[in-house]
Amino acid sequence: MTASVTVRVPAKVNVQLAVGGLRPDGFHDLANVFLAVGLYDEVTVAPADELRVTCTGPDAGQVPLDHTNLAARAALALAGRHGRDGRGGGGGGVHIHIDKDIPVAGGMAGGSADGAGALLACDALWGTGASREELLEICAELGSDVPFSLVGGAALGRGRGELLTPLEVGGTFHWVFAVADGGLSTPAVYAECDRLRETSGAGAGVADVPDPQASAALLDALRTGDAAALAAAVSNDLQAAAVSLRPSLAATLAAGTEAGALAAMVSGSGPTTAFLVTDEAEAAKVADALRASGTCRAVRVTSGPAPGATVLRGSN
Ligand code: C5P
């Protein structure tokens, strides 16, 4: 009998997040260039009498432990497709434990990581044998960022972000992340982006906003591993909206820029801010300056690309 399976899943930063107009279904078309970075959640699943989610880590108190957690939804989705109950009836339940190191509600896809991790872990625990395509399909049903958490590395996400094309990366990029107090709701940030577009008079619908396109210069910079070129090309269409909802982020961005970061940006929908630096020594310098600035709750240093969801341990 399999006792437990542990999967490690990375956080992400969006080096480009180009947001199209608001679609009739409430989503926005994106050109979303994801880079996985080396901050990880570990998701462990084990047989149990009922579906249960537990979480440890510095931000564990902010993680929902009910069935709205993407990890629980992933387990139920896989169980449903493979004739298991998943909750505890019939085929048995599952205990999902999340050891959380990715900032919560921070724009680094921590919830999505747990969804992808639980899916891969339950597939191994139950011996479901789901194909990669099926796992990716379930990920896309769970959320726009979940397929990338499974795949990792770097990828261009089209559609609402779920249609992935893997990207070649020619080097290691060094990053410093400043974690803000509290989270930001992703739907609220997209709605603020729409509101700002309406207020500017340009309109926020699909007919008003140009189709989002990946930047050729940015893809080149990733391919060649050129940090300075990447810094010149990064962009995030949600940044103005995140700063509008959380004006204090402007001071964090300024502190990192003053400390010598090559680029300073909001990570995804925020409020985590991301600073691209030349190397580890620069990362330490920028991290120290951000800590001293008093403009953020915590500072993390890491690099990317990082691998996608990976089974670390499984015991039979
Ligand atoms: O797909 P996910 O559940 O992560 O999306 C959360 C919310 O973010 C959506 O309900 C929508 O408001 C917004 N969103 C969007 N366009 C996208 C992705 C997300 O408007 N491409």
Short mmCIF file of C-alpha atoms and ligand atoms in Angstrom, two decimals:
data_model
loop_
_atom_site.label_atom_id
_atom_site.label_comp_id
_atom_site.label_asym_id
_atom_site.label_seq_id
_atom_site.Cartn_x
_atom_site.Cartn_y
_atom_site.Cartn_z
CA MET A 1 0.00 0.00 0.00
CA THR A 2 1.25 3.50 -0.79
CA ALA A 3 1.73 5.43 2.45
CA SER A 4 2.28 8.92 1.05
CA VAL A 5 3.54 10.93 -1.92
CA THR A 6 5.29 14.31 -1.74
CA VAL A 7 5.45 16.71 -4.69
CA ARG A 8 7.48 19.92 -4.86
CA VAL A 9 6.02 22.82 -6.89
CA PRO A 10 7.62 26.20 -7.78
CA ALA A 11 6.39 29.79 -7.56
CA LYS A 12 6.34 31.94 -10.70
CA VAL A 13 6.98 35.47 -11.78
CA ASN A 14 5.47 36.93 -14.95
CA VAL A 15 8.26 38.61 -16.89
CA GLN A 16 5.64 39.86 -19.32
CA LEU A 17 1.93 40.12 -18.56
CA ALA A 18 0.14 41.73 -21.49
CA VAL A 19 -3.60 41.96 -20.78
CA GLY A 20 -6.18 42.20 -23.58
CA GLY A 21 -9.74 43.47 -23.25
CA LEU A 22 -12.40 42.06 -20.94
CA ARG A 23 -14.03 39.06 -22.64
CA PRO A 24 -17.75 38.29 -22.39
CA ASP A 25 -16.88 35.35 -20.07
CA GLY A 26 -15.23 37.70 -17.54
CA PHE A 27 -11.64 36.69 -18.39
CA HIS A 28 -8.98 38.61 -20.33
CA ASP A 29 -6.87 37.26 -23.18
CA LEU A 30 -3.23 37.33 -22.20
CA ALA A 31 0.27 37.14 -23.54
CA ASN A 32 1.69 35.84 -20.30
CA VAL A 33 5.38 34.95 -20.11
CA PHE A 34 5.86 32.80 -17.03
CA LEU A 35 9.20 32.06 -15.38
CA ALA A 36 9.24 29.51 -12.56
CA VAL A 37 11.50 30.50 -9.66
CA GLY A 38 13.06 28.52 -6.83
CA LEU A 39 10.57 29.13 -4.02
CA TYR A 40 8.58 25.97 -3.45
CA ASP A 41 5.54 24.53 -1.73
CA GLU A 42 5.63 20.82 -0.89
CA VAL A 43 2.35 18.95 -1.13
CA THR A 44 2.08 15.55 0.60
CA VAL A 45 -0.93 13.29 0.13
CA ALA A 46 -1.81 10.18 2.13
CA PRO A 47 -4.88 7.94 2.34
CA ALA A 48 -7.42 9.11 4.95
CA ASP A 49 -11.03 8.54 5.99
CA GLU A 50 -12.10 11.87 4.55
CA LEU A 51 -10.80 14.71 2.39
CA ARG A 52 -8.75 16.92 4.67
CA VAL A 53 -6.33 19.81 4.03
CA THR A 54 -3.69 20.96 6.51
CA CYS A 55 -0.98 23.57 6.06
CA THR A 56 2.24 24.59 7.79
CA GLY A 57 4.61 27.48 7.08
CA PRO A 58 4.94 31.15 8.00
CA ASP A 59 1.74 32.21 6.14
CA ALA A 60 -0.26 29.03 6.90
CA GLY A 61 -2.93 30.97 8.80
CA GLN A 62 -4.01 32.69 5.57
CA VAL A 63 -4.55 29.45 3.62
CA PRO A 64 -8.16 28.16 3.32
CA LEU A 65 -8.39 24.57 4.55
CA ASP A 66 -11.85 23.85 3.12
CA HIS A 67 -12.80 22.49 -0.29
CA THR A 68 -12.21 25.90 -1.92
CA ASN A 69 -8.46 25.23 -1.63
CA LEU A 70 -7.20 24.45 -5.14
CA ALA A 71 -5.40 21.37 -3.77
CA ALA A 72 -8.73 19.93 -2.54
CA ARG A 73 -10.42 20.85 -5.82
CA ALA A 74 -7.62 19.13 -7.75
CA ALA A 75 -8.01 15.91 -5.75
CA LEU A 76 -11.79 15.92 -6.24
CA ALA A 77 -11.44 16.62 -9.97
CA LEU A 78 -9.04 13.71 -10.47
CA ALA A 79 -11.13 11.40 -8.27
CA GLY A 80 -14.29 12.36 -10.20
CA ARG A 81 -12.71 11.52 -13.55
CA HIS A 82 -11.39 8.18 -12.37
CA GLY A 83 -14.45 6.86 -10.57
CA ARG A 84 -13.17 7.51 -7.07
CA ASP A 85 -15.04 9.45 -4.43
CA GLY A 86 -12.08 11.42 -3.08
CA ARG A 87 -14.05 12.80 -0.13
CA GLY A 88 -14.03 9.60 1.90
CA GLY A 89 -16.99 7.58 0.64
CA GLY A 90 -16.39 4.49 -1.52
CA GLY A 91 -12.88 4.95 -2.83
CA GLY A 92 -11.61 6.58 0.38
CA GLY A 93 -10.51 10.12 1.12
CA VAL A 94 -7.15 11.80 1.11
CA HIS A 95 -5.20 13.93 3.55
CA ILE A 96 -3.44 16.76 1.69
CA HIS A 97 -0.71 18.51 3.63
CA ILE A 98 0.81 21.71 2.23
CA ASP A 99 4.18 22.83 3.51
CA LYS A 100 3.91 26.42 2.31
CA ASP A 101 6.91 28.56 1.43
CA ILE A 102 5.39 30.56 -1.47
CA PRO A 103 3.90 33.91 -0.36
CA VAL A 104 0.09 33.65 -0.04
CA ALA A 105 -2.16 35.77 -2.34
CA GLY A 106 1.00 37.47 -3.54
CA GLY A 107 0.89 37.11 -7.33
CA MET A 108 3.35 34.19 -7.30
CA ALA A 109 0.79 31.44 -8.05
CA GLY A 110 1.08 29.77 -4.64
CA GLY A 111 -2.52 28.52 -4.72
CA SER A 112 -2.06 27.30 -8.28
CA ALA A 113 1.14 25.51 -7.25
CA ASP A 114 -0.79 23.61 -4.57
CA GLY A 115 -3.46 22.64 -7.12
CA ALA A 116 -0.88 21.27 -9.56
CA GLY A 117 1.07 19.60 -6.74
CA ALA A 118 -1.97 17.87 -5.27
CA LEU A 119 -3.02 16.68 -8.71
CA LEU A 120 0.34 15.09 -9.49
CA ALA A 121 0.61 13.65 -5.97
CA CYS A 122 -2.89 12.09 -6.02
CA ASP A 123 -2.23 10.67 -9.48
CA ALA A 124 0.84 8.89 -8.06
CA LEU A 125 -0.86 7.88 -4.78
CA TRP A 126 -3.90 6.39 -6.49
CA GLY A 127 -1.99 4.95 -9.47
CA THR A 128 -4.44 6.77 -11.72
CA GLY A 129 -2.00 6.83 -14.63
CA ALA A 130 -3.53 10.03 -16.07
CA SER A 131 -1.75 11.24 -19.21
CA ARG A 132 0.13 14.56 -19.23
CA GLU A 133 -2.65 15.94 -21.48
CA GLU A 134 -5.34 14.96 -18.99
CA LEU A 135 -3.40 16.46 -16.08
CA LEU A 136 -2.99 19.71 -18.04
CA GLU A 137 -6.70 19.71 -18.90
CA ILE A 138 -7.65 19.36 -15.21
CA CYS A 139 -5.13 22.10 -14.33
CA ALA A 140 -6.77 24.45 -16.85
CA GLU A 141 -10.20 23.75 -15.30
CA LEU A 142 -8.81 24.63 -11.86
CA GLY A 143 -7.37 28.03 -12.84
CA SER A 144 -5.53 30.00 -15.49
CA ASP A 145 -2.08 29.70 -13.83
CA VAL A 146 -2.33 26.06 -12.73
CA PRO A 147 -1.04 24.43 -15.97
CA PHE A 148 2.17 26.45 -15.72
CA SER A 149 2.75 25.31 -12.13
CA LEU A 150 2.73 21.73 -13.41
CA VAL A 151 5.09 22.46 -16.32
CA GLY A 152 7.55 24.97 -14.78
CA GLY A 153 10.64 26.31 -16.59
CA ALA A 154 9.47 29.17 -18.76
CA ALA A 155 6.45 29.32 -21.03
CA LEU A 156 4.25 31.67 -23.00
CA GLY A 157 0.63 31.44 -21.85
CA ARG A 158 -2.06 32.47 -24.35
CA GLY A 159 -5.83 32.44 -24.00
CA ARG A 160 -6.49 33.23 -20.35
CA GLY A 161 -2.96 32.00 -19.63
CA GLU A 162 -3.64 28.26 -19.80
CA LEU A 163 -2.52 27.55 -23.38
CA LEU A 164 1.20 27.03 -22.92
CA THR A 165 4.14 27.05 -25.28
CA PRO A 166 7.41 26.12 -23.53
CA LEU A 167 10.20 28.67 -23.94
CA GLU A 168 13.94 28.14 -24.14
CA VAL A 169 15.96 29.88 -21.42
CA GLY A 170 19.70 30.36 -21.96
CA GLY A 171 20.83 31.11 -18.41
CA THR A 172 19.91 31.69 -14.80
CA PHE A 173 18.11 34.89 -13.79
CA HIS A 174 18.54 36.18 -10.24
CA TRP A 175 15.58 37.70 -8.41
CA VAL A 176 14.71 39.38 -5.15
CA PHE A 177 11.06 39.36 -4.05
CA ALA A 178 9.57 41.79 -1.54
CA VAL A 179 6.54 40.33 0.22
CA ALA A 180 3.90 42.93 1.15
CA ASP A 181 1.59 42.85 4.13
CA GLY A 182 -1.67 41.10 3.24
CA GLY A 183 -2.72 39.86 -0.19
CA LEU A 184 -4.52 41.27 -3.21
CA SER A 185 -7.46 39.52 -4.86
CA THR A 186 -6.68 38.62 -8.48
CA PRO A 187 -10.24 39.38 -9.74
CA ALA A 188 -10.11 42.75 -7.94
CA VAL A 189 -6.83 43.66 -9.68
CA TYR A 190 -8.20 42.71 -13.12
CA ALA A 191 -11.35 44.75 -12.36
CA GLU A 192 -9.20 47.72 -11.36
CA CYS A 193 -7.24 47.36 -14.63
CA ASP A 194 -10.59 47.54 -16.50
CA ARG A 195 -11.69 50.53 -14.43
CA LEU A 196 -8.45 52.42 -15.13
CA ARG A 197 -8.84 51.69 -18.86
CA GLU A 198 -12.45 52.96 -18.80
CA THR A 199 -11.44 56.07 -16.85
CA SER A 200 -8.67 56.87 -19.34
CA GLY A 201 -11.34 56.92 -22.06
CA ALA A 202 -9.78 54.09 -24.08
CA GLY A 203 -12.35 51.45 -23.10
CA ALA A 204 -11.75 48.04 -21.54
CA GLY A 205 -13.53 45.60 -23.89
CA VAL A 206 -12.00 43.22 -26.44
CA ALA A 207 -12.86 45.70 -29.21
CA ASP A 208 -11.08 48.54 -27.39
CA VAL A 209 -7.82 46.92 -26.32
CA PRO A 210 -5.22 45.63 -28.82
CA ASP A 211 -4.58 41.87 -28.87
CA PRO A 212 -1.84 41.12 -26.34
CA GLN A 213 1.44 40.09 -27.97
CA ALA A 214 4.58 38.54 -26.53
CA SER A 215 7.57 40.86 -26.88
CA ALA A 216 10.16 39.51 -29.34
CA ALA A 217 12.93 41.33 -27.43
CA LEU A 218 11.84 39.67 -24.20
CA LEU A 219 11.76 36.17 -25.71
CA ASP A 220 15.24 36.81 -27.18
CA ALA A 221 16.54 37.93 -23.78
CA LEU A 222 15.23 34.73 -22.17
CA ARG A 223 16.76 32.61 -24.94
CA THR A 224 20.18 34.23 -24.59
CA GLY A 225 20.12 34.46 -20.80
CA ASP A 226 20.78 38.22 -20.97
CA ALA A 227 19.57 39.79 -17.71
CA ALA A 228 20.09 43.41 -18.83
CA ALA A 229 18.11 42.80 -22.03
CA LEU A 230 15.37 41.03 -20.05
CA ALA A 231 15.23 43.96 -17.63
CA ALA A 232 14.73 46.36 -20.54
CA ALA A 233 11.84 44.27 -21.89
CA VAL A 234 9.83 43.21 -18.80
CA SER A 235 6.30 44.62 -18.48
CA ASN A 236 3.16 44.01 -16.47
CA ASP A 237 -0.17 45.49 -17.56
CA LEU A 238 -1.58 44.75 -14.09
CA GLN A 239 1.06 46.82 -12.32
CA ALA A 240 -0.81 50.15 -12.45
CA ALA A 241 -3.94 48.44 -11.10
CA ALA A 242 -2.05 46.73 -8.26
CA VAL A 243 -0.36 50.03 -7.30
CA SER A 244 -3.70 51.85 -7.54
CA LEU A 245 -5.21 49.38 -5.03
CA ARG A 246 -2.04 49.34 -2.88
CA PRO A 247 -0.28 52.73 -3.33
CA SER A 248 2.44 51.76 -0.82
CA LEU A 249 3.91 49.40 -3.48
CA ALA A 250 5.37 52.46 -5.24
CA ALA A 251 7.78 52.97 -2.32
CA THR A 252 8.87 49.29 -2.41
CA LEU A 253 9.51 49.50 -6.16
CA ALA A 254 11.50 52.71 -5.68
CA ALA A 255 13.58 51.18 -2.86
CA GLY A 256 14.64 48.25 -5.05
CA THR A 257 15.44 50.50 -8.00
CA GLU A 258 17.54 52.83 -5.82
CA ALA A 259 19.44 49.78 -4.52
CA GLY A 260 20.52 48.93 -8.06
CA ALA A 261 17.99 46.38 -9.34
CA LEU A 262 18.03 46.04 -13.14
CA ALA A 263 14.22 45.99 -13.16
CA ALA A 264 11.51 46.46 -10.56
CA MET A 265 7.97 45.22 -11.15
CA VAL A 266 4.83 43.91 -9.49
CA SER A 267 4.71 40.11 -9.68
CA GLY A 268 1.51 39.10 -11.52
CA SER A 269 -1.47 40.66 -9.77
CA GLY A 270 0.69 41.51 -6.72
CA PRO A 271 1.21 42.67 -4.09
CA THR A 272 4.60 40.86 -4.11
CA THR A 273 7.16 42.97 -6.00
CA ALA A 274 9.95 41.41 -8.08
CA PHE A 275 13.45 42.76 -8.65
CA LEU A 276 15.69 41.38 -11.39
CA VAL A 277 19.40 41.63 -10.52
CA THR A 278 22.68 40.71 -12.24
CA ASP A 279 23.98 38.05 -9.84
CA GLU A 280 23.87 36.64 -6.30
CA ALA A 281 26.01 39.42 -4.84
CA GLU A 282 23.66 42.08 -6.24
CA ALA A 283 20.70 40.07 -4.97
CA ALA A 284 22.10 40.18 -1.43
CA LYS A 285 22.67 43.94 -1.73
CA VAL A 286 19.17 44.68 -3.03
CA ALA A 287 17.64 42.34 -0.43
CA ASP A 288 19.45 44.17 2.40
CA ALA A 289 18.29 47.55 1.08
CA LEU A 290 14.68 46.36 0.79
CA ARG A 291 14.75 44.99 4.36
CA ALA A 292 16.21 48.28 5.62
CA SER A 293 13.62 50.32 3.69
CA GLY A 294 10.78 49.17 5.93
CA THR A 295 8.52 49.05 2.85
CA CYS A 296 7.81 45.30 2.94
CA ARG A 297 7.07 42.45 5.33
CA ALA A 298 9.69 39.96 4.13
CA VAL A 299 12.34 39.59 1.44
CA ARG A 300 13.18 36.44 -0.53
CA VAL A 301 16.16 35.79 -2.80
CA THR A 302 16.00 33.13 -5.50
CA SER A 303 16.58 32.41 -9.19
CA GLY A 304 14.85 30.94 -12.22
CA PRO A 305 14.04 28.98 -14.24
CA ALA A 306 13.01 26.26 -11.79
CA PRO A 307 11.53 22.85 -12.67
CA GLY A 308 7.77 22.28 -12.57
CA ALA A 309 5.87 19.98 -10.21
CA THR A 310 8.17 17.07 -9.30
CA VAL A 311 7.53 13.94 -7.23
CA LEU A 312 10.13 14.03 -4.43
CA ARG A 313 9.08 11.03 -2.38
CA GLY A 314 6.58 8.27 -2.78
CA SER A 315 6.50 5.16 -0.68
CA ASN A 316 4.77 1.96 -1.61
O1 C5P B 1 -8.33 31.46 -13.61
P1 C5P B 1 -8.33 32.01 -12.23
O2 C5P B 1 -9.32 31.29 -11.34
O3 C5P B 1 -6.99 32.11 -11.62
O4 C5P B 1 -8.87 33.50 -12.35
C1 C5P B 1 -9.27 34.25 -11.24
C2 C5P B 1 -9.92 35.53 -11.73
O5 C5P B 1 -8.94 36.38 -12.31
C3 C5P B 1 -10.98 35.36 -12.80
O6 C5P B 1 -12.24 35.10 -12.24
C4 C5P B 1 -10.93 36.71 -13.49
O7 C5P B 1 -11.63 37.68 -12.73
C5 C5P B 1 -9.47 37.06 -13.42
N1 C5P B 1 -8.73 36.64 -14.64
C6 C5P B 1 -8.96 37.34 -15.81
N2 C5P B 1 -8.29 36.98 -16.95
C7 C5P B 1 -7.40 35.97 -16.92
C8 C5P B 1 -7.14 35.25 -15.74
C9 C5P B 1 -7.84 35.62 -14.61
O8 C5P B 1 -9.76 38.28 -15.85
N3 C5P B 1 -6.76 35.66 -18.05
#
